[in-house]
Amino acid sequence: MPIAITRTVSRSIVKCELTHLERTFIDLEIARKQHKQYEDALKFIGCEVISLPELPILPDSVFVEDTAIILDEAAIITNPGAVSRRPEIDSVAEVLQNYRQLIRIKSPATIDGGDVLVVGKKIYVGLSSRSNREAVEQMQNSLKEFGYQVVGVEVTGCLHLKSAVTVVSADTLLINPKWVDKNLFAGMNFIEIDESEPFAANGLLIDDKIIYPNDFPKTAKKLKKNGVKLVLVDADELAKAEGAVTCCSLILD
Ligand code: CIR
């Protein structure tokens, strides 16, 4: 049974970091209700959900994905690109040490888990406002013993690499080609988002199902046509904090 680590939405979510979006009011009650729906979707797929307690003074702490990268052989504890988010990592590391050997990314390297796309033994790291080449280098040095190749890829127009591309099956990527170059992912198949839904490239694959926001009906239709099984959730409240569905959990298979 996969384990999904989540964290209750912080009461200070309105003070979240924002990079590409204008600040709009985030309703805590709605955000928590939708987050609960997301946790229910994880359970529906068959995950055991470990829901960590709220961190009231850390606005972005619901986005646990950014604090770690889970591999079969180890968990990498990140050094988040936004200084305000660095205090989020310790409590996640404390939980993860029960499941994996920990590897820590250290300054000047910075990286957010949202920038990391794992496709088999290849790890793509988005070179974004949050993640840098030093992080790619540290990851490559730590992970070569496990046979991983770590490559940095340019990403533009969005916060993280996984805002632009996510995995929908072993050999298929859901992608917004305006934000990341398809040619970087040689040998993969692609499903392109509908152009009118630029934020539609983020889905969370667990087993053979994708947790996917209700907000992108045109892309959802395309995914279904391609045989992708969707578990739909309301995710528009946390989307105002620049968070998508992968951001809200860490999955241990
Ligand atoms: C931030 O800017 O760090 C948060 N407001 C949003 C983080 C979203 N995380 C993700 O895409 N992995």
Tab-separated table of C-alpha atoms and ligand atoms in Angstrom:
chain	number	residue	atom	x	y	z
A	1	MET	CA	0.000	0.000	0.000
A	2	PRO	CA	1.554	3.397	-0.960
A	3	ILE	CA	1.936	5.918	1.851
A	4	ALA	CA	0.955	9.541	1.180
A	5	ILE	CA	2.279	12.235	3.493
A	6	THR	CA	0.147	15.384	3.608
A	7	ARG	CA	-0.122	18.395	5.905
A	8	THR	CA	-3.135	20.413	7.054
A	9	VAL	CA	-3.475	23.796	5.322
A	10	SER	CA	-1.860	26.488	7.473
A	11	ARG	CA	-4.068	29.232	8.880
A	12	SER	CA	-1.486	31.690	7.470
A	13	ILE	CA	-1.940	30.453	3.850
A	14	VAL	CA	-2.978	33.987	2.766
A	15	LYS	CA	0.668	35.017	3.312
A	16	CYS	CA	1.968	32.373	0.886
A	17	GLU	CA	4.793	32.963	-1.561
A	18	LEU	CA	3.617	34.026	-5.033
A	19	THR	CA	5.769	34.264	-8.155
A	20	HIS	CA	3.592	34.277	-11.274
A	21	LEU	CA	0.150	34.997	-9.803
A	22	GLU	CA	-1.453	38.124	-8.401
A	23	ARG	CA	-2.476	37.809	-4.756
A	24	THR	CA	-6.190	37.086	-4.324
A	25	PHE	CA	-8.074	36.147	-1.169
A	26	ILE	CA	-7.771	32.492	-0.179
A	27	ASP	CA	-10.647	31.129	1.883
A	28	LEU	CA	-9.107	28.874	4.556
A	29	GLU	CA	-12.295	26.906	5.094
A	30	ILE	CA	-12.681	26.130	1.388
A	31	ALA	CA	-8.978	25.343	1.058
A	32	ARG	CA	-9.204	22.870	3.962
A	33	LYS	CA	-12.378	21.299	2.577
A	34	GLN	CA	-10.753	20.788	-0.822
A	35	HIS	CA	-7.596	19.457	0.840
A	36	LYS	CA	-9.707	16.909	2.701
A	37	GLN	CA	-11.277	15.896	-0.642
A	38	TYR	CA	-7.722	15.417	-1.966
A	39	GLU	CA	-6.832	13.209	1.006
A	40	ASP	CA	-9.996	11.200	0.356
A	41	ALA	CA	-8.911	10.771	-3.281
A	42	LEU	CA	-5.542	9.447	-2.062
A	43	LYS	CA	-7.365	6.957	0.164
A	44	PHE	CA	-9.718	5.984	-2.678
A	45	ILE	CA	-6.687	5.095	-4.797
A	46	GLY	CA	-5.416	2.914	-1.967
A	47	CYS	CA	-2.909	5.095	-0.093
A	48	GLU	CA	-2.419	5.126	3.626
A	49	VAL	CA	-2.529	8.862	4.385
A	50	ILE	CA	-0.234	10.255	7.078
A	51	SER	CA	-1.636	13.709	7.714
A	52	LEU	CA	0.911	15.899	9.517
A	53	PRO	CA	-0.287	18.597	11.924
A	54	GLU	CA	-0.734	22.202	10.872
A	55	LEU	CA	2.265	24.540	11.045
A	56	PRO	CA	0.401	27.789	11.822
A	57	ILE	CA	3.265	30.201	11.090
A	58	LEU	CA	4.507	28.554	7.880
A	59	PRO	CA	2.074	29.716	5.141
A	60	ASP	CA	3.161	27.285	2.393
A	61	SER	CA	3.635	24.199	4.561
A	62	VAL	CA	0.679	22.353	2.960
A	63	PHE	CA	2.865	21.996	-0.147
A	64	VAL	CA	4.921	19.129	1.299
A	65	GLU	CA	6.137	18.045	-2.135
A	66	ASP	CA	8.698	20.837	-2.119
A	67	THR	CA	10.452	19.597	1.014
A	68	ALA	CA	11.626	16.208	-0.263
A	69	ILE	CA	12.164	13.920	-3.231
A	70	ILE	CA	11.275	10.286	-2.619
A	71	LEU	CA	13.143	7.562	-4.463
A	72	ASP	CA	13.104	3.811	-3.796
A	73	GLU	CA	16.640	3.952	-2.398
A	74	ALA	CA	16.632	7.248	-0.463
A	75	ALA	CA	14.781	10.464	0.310
A	76	ILE	CA	16.409	13.759	-0.582
A	77	ILE	CA	15.619	16.537	1.868
A	78	THR	CA	15.544	19.738	-0.166
A	79	ASN	CA	16.823	23.219	0.553
A	80	PRO	CA	13.783	25.200	-0.671
A	81	GLY	CA	14.483	28.150	-2.939
A	82	ALA	CA	12.231	30.490	-0.937
A	83	VAL	CA	13.887	31.291	2.410
A	84	SER	CA	10.451	31.476	4.086
A	85	ARG	CA	9.965	27.776	3.283
A	86	ARG	CA	13.202	26.394	4.745
A	87	PRO	CA	11.758	25.816	8.245
A	88	GLU	CA	9.296	23.333	6.663
A	89	ILE	CA	11.895	20.641	6.059
A	90	ASP	CA	12.808	19.437	9.566
A	91	SER	CA	9.450	18.004	10.554
A	92	VAL	CA	9.151	16.222	7.187
A	93	ALA	CA	12.679	14.779	7.538
A	94	GLU	CA	11.728	13.465	10.960
A	95	VAL	CA	8.916	11.408	9.432
A	96	LEU	CA	10.848	10.303	6.347
A	97	GLN	CA	13.788	8.959	8.338
A	98	ASN	CA	11.490	6.103	9.366
A	99	TYR	CA	11.186	4.993	5.738
A	100	ARG	CA	14.335	5.981	3.842
A	101	GLN	CA	17.999	6.849	4.135
A	102	LEU	CA	18.133	10.673	4.012
A	103	ILE	CA	20.316	12.782	1.693
A	104	ARG	CA	20.406	16.528	2.343
A	105	ILE	CA	20.821	19.287	-0.234
A	106	LYS	CA	22.955	22.099	1.166
A	107	SER	CA	23.412	25.797	0.273
A	108	PRO	CA	24.393	27.291	-2.127
A	109	ALA	CA	22.303	24.589	-3.764
A	110	THR	CA	18.569	25.253	-3.607
A	111	ILE	CA	15.795	23.038	-4.891
A	112	ASP	CA	12.032	22.579	-4.511
A	113	GLY	CA	10.538	19.109	-4.955
A	114	GLY	CA	8.084	20.643	-7.439
A	115	ASP	CA	11.000	21.049	-9.820
A	116	VAL	CA	11.872	17.364	-9.832
A	117	LEU	CA	10.427	14.933	-12.369
A	118	VAL	CA	11.521	11.326	-11.986
A	119	VAL	CA	11.176	9.114	-15.066
A	120	GLY	CA	12.686	5.731	-14.288
A	121	LYS	CA	16.383	6.269	-13.596
A	122	LYS	CA	16.401	9.731	-15.166
A	123	ILE	CA	15.736	12.727	-12.951
A	124	TYR	CA	14.874	16.059	-14.582
A	125	VAL	CA	15.378	19.168	-12.446
A	126	GLY	CA	13.729	22.420	-13.539
A	127	LEU	CA	16.161	25.324	-13.467
A	128	SER	CA	13.678	27.807	-12.067
A	129	SER	CA	13.587	30.710	-9.638
A	130	ARG	CA	13.735	28.024	-6.880
A	131	SER	CA	16.171	25.359	-8.100
A	132	ASN	CA	19.721	25.810	-9.355
A	133	ARG	CA	22.601	23.976	-11.058
A	134	GLU	CA	24.397	23.417	-7.737
A	135	ALA	CA	21.415	21.298	-6.677
A	136	VAL	CA	21.615	19.272	-9.894
A	137	GLU	CA	25.297	18.651	-9.148
A	138	GLN	CA	24.731	17.642	-5.512
A	139	MET	CA	21.928	15.301	-6.522
A	140	GLN	CA	23.992	13.725	-9.277
A	141	ASN	CA	26.896	13.135	-6.866
A	142	SER	CA	24.665	11.558	-4.227
A	143	LEU	CA	22.563	9.463	-6.580
A	144	LYS	CA	25.073	8.013	-9.011
A	145	GLU	CA	25.633	5.026	-6.751
A	146	PHE	CA	21.976	4.137	-7.326
A	147	GLY	CA	22.306	4.475	-11.115
A	148	TYR	CA	20.419	7.752	-11.566
A	149	GLN	CA	21.233	10.389	-14.152
A	150	VAL	CA	20.261	13.905	-13.043
A	151	VAL	CA	19.796	16.623	-15.677
A	152	GLY	CA	18.879	20.303	-15.376
A	153	VAL	CA	16.197	21.568	-17.775
A	154	GLU	CA	15.146	25.119	-18.579
A	155	VAL	CA	11.606	26.024	-17.569
A	156	THR	CA	9.918	29.374	-18.237
A	157	GLY	CA	6.613	31.057	-17.470
A	158	CYS	CA	5.682	28.920	-14.474
A	159	LEU	CA	6.816	28.261	-10.911
A	160	HIS	CA	8.106	24.692	-11.134
A	161	LEU	CA	8.993	22.064	-13.722
A	162	LYS	CA	5.980	20.030	-12.616
A	163	SER	CA	3.686	22.987	-13.380
A	164	ALA	CA	4.759	22.332	-16.982
A	165	VAL	CA	5.071	18.554	-17.191
A	166	THR	CA	4.071	15.469	-15.179
A	167	VAL	CA	4.101	11.733	-15.747
A	168	VAL	CA	0.797	10.054	-16.643
A	169	SER	CA	2.188	6.569	-17.323
A	170	ALA	CA	5.602	4.882	-17.524
A	171	ASP	CA	6.217	6.285	-21.014
A	172	THR	CA	3.827	9.249	-21.335
A	173	LEU	CA	4.079	12.853	-20.174
A	174	LEU	CA	1.321	15.447	-19.832
A	175	ILE	CA	2.958	18.653	-21.002
A	176	ASN	CA	2.521	22.365	-21.650
A	177	PRO	CA	5.040	22.780	-24.507
A	178	LYS	CA	5.077	26.582	-24.046
A	179	TRP	CA	6.719	26.253	-20.634
A	180	VAL	CA	9.166	23.411	-21.267
A	181	ASP	CA	10.736	22.019	-24.440
A	182	LYS	CA	9.363	18.603	-25.452
A	183	ASN	CA	12.685	17.720	-27.107
A	184	LEU	CA	14.299	17.451	-23.669
A	185	PHE	CA	12.318	14.263	-23.016
A	186	ALA	CA	13.518	12.057	-25.852
A	187	GLY	CA	11.830	8.684	-26.197
A	188	MET	CA	8.669	9.693	-24.306
A	189	ASN	CA	5.116	10.009	-25.618
A	190	PHE	CA	3.223	13.225	-24.966
A	191	ILE	CA	-0.283	14.408	-24.254
A	192	GLU	CA	-0.399	18.175	-24.699
A	193	ILE	CA	-2.653	20.303	-22.538
A	194	ASP	CA	-5.454	22.219	-24.225
A	195	GLU	CA	-3.992	25.627	-25.069
A	196	SER	CA	-6.772	27.455	-23.240
A	197	GLU	CA	-5.785	25.678	-19.954
A	198	PRO	CA	-2.106	26.561	-19.353
A	199	PHE	CA	-2.053	25.222	-15.782
A	200	ALA	CA	-3.416	21.814	-16.804
A	201	ALA	CA	-0.119	19.884	-16.967
A	202	ASN	CA	-0.023	18.892	-13.300
A	203	GLY	CA	-1.556	15.536	-12.423
A	204	LEU	CA	-0.552	13.120	-9.666
A	205	LEU	CA	0.018	9.545	-10.850
A	206	ILE	CA	-0.432	6.787	-8.273
A	207	ASP	CA	-0.563	3.205	-9.563
A	208	ASP	CA	-2.668	3.543	-12.725
A	209	LYS	CA	-4.743	6.575	-11.716
A	210	ILE	CA	-4.203	10.322	-11.865
A	211	ILE	CA	-5.515	12.733	-9.251
A	212	TYR	CA	-6.489	15.688	-11.398
A	213	PRO	CA	-8.156	19.092	-10.826
A	214	ASN	CA	-11.747	19.705	-11.938
A	215	ASP	CA	-10.627	23.009	-13.468
A	216	PHE	CA	-9.349	21.722	-16.817
A	217	PRO	CA	-12.250	19.960	-18.592
A	218	LYS	CA	-10.773	20.185	-22.084
A	219	THR	CA	-7.462	18.612	-21.084
A	220	ALA	CA	-9.325	16.076	-18.918
A	221	LYS	CA	-11.308	15.013	-21.983
A	222	LYS	CA	-8.077	14.556	-23.931
A	223	LEU	CA	-6.566	12.487	-21.119
A	224	LYS	CA	-9.630	10.241	-20.929
A	225	LYS	CA	-9.566	9.762	-24.707
A	226	ASN	CA	-5.991	8.531	-24.287
A	227	GLY	CA	-7.096	5.960	-21.712
A	228	VAL	CA	-5.865	7.852	-18.638
A	229	LYS	CA	-7.973	7.100	-15.535
A	230	LEU	CA	-8.768	10.309	-13.643
A	231	VAL	CA	-9.824	10.854	-10.048
A	232	LEU	CA	-11.126	14.421	-10.125
A	233	VAL	CA	-10.824	16.840	-7.206
A	234	ASP	CA	-11.649	20.512	-6.558
A	235	ALA	CA	-8.328	22.281	-6.278
A	236	ASP	CA	-8.984	25.895	-7.244
A	237	GLU	CA	-8.546	27.414	-3.765
A	238	LEU	CA	-4.948	26.243	-3.277
A	239	ALA	CA	-4.301	27.041	-6.949
A	240	LYS	CA	-4.536	30.705	-5.838
A	241	ALA	CA	-1.422	29.977	-3.744
A	242	GLU	CA	0.276	28.602	-6.883
A	243	GLY	CA	-0.151	25.042	-5.665
A	244	ALA	CA	-1.324	22.130	-7.789
A	245	VAL	CA	-2.132	18.489	-7.061
A	246	THR	CA	1.376	17.008	-6.911
A	247	CYS	CA	2.407	19.726	-4.421
A	248	CYS	CA	0.170	18.527	-1.606
A	249	SER	CA	1.690	15.092	-0.943
A	250	LEU	CA	4.825	13.004	-0.793
A	251	ILE	CA	4.211	9.470	-2.037
A	252	LEU	CA	6.186	6.486	-0.767
A	253	ASP	CA	5.532	3.380	-2.872
B	1	CIR	C1	5.307	28.640	-3.240
B	1	CIR	O1	5.416	29.637	-3.965
B	1	CIR	O2	6.300	28.051	-2.806
B	1	CIR	C2	3.927	28.164	-2.892
B	1	CIR	N1	3.048	29.271	-2.781
B	1	CIR	C3	3.413	27.182	-3.918
B	1	CIR	C4	4.205	25.916	-3.968
B	1	CIR	C5	3.630	24.934	-4.913
B	1	CIR	N2	4.375	23.735	-4.903
B	1	CIR	C6	4.592	22.981	-5.964
B	1	CIR	O3	4.239	23.333	-7.089
B	1	CIR	N3	5.286	21.883	-5.796
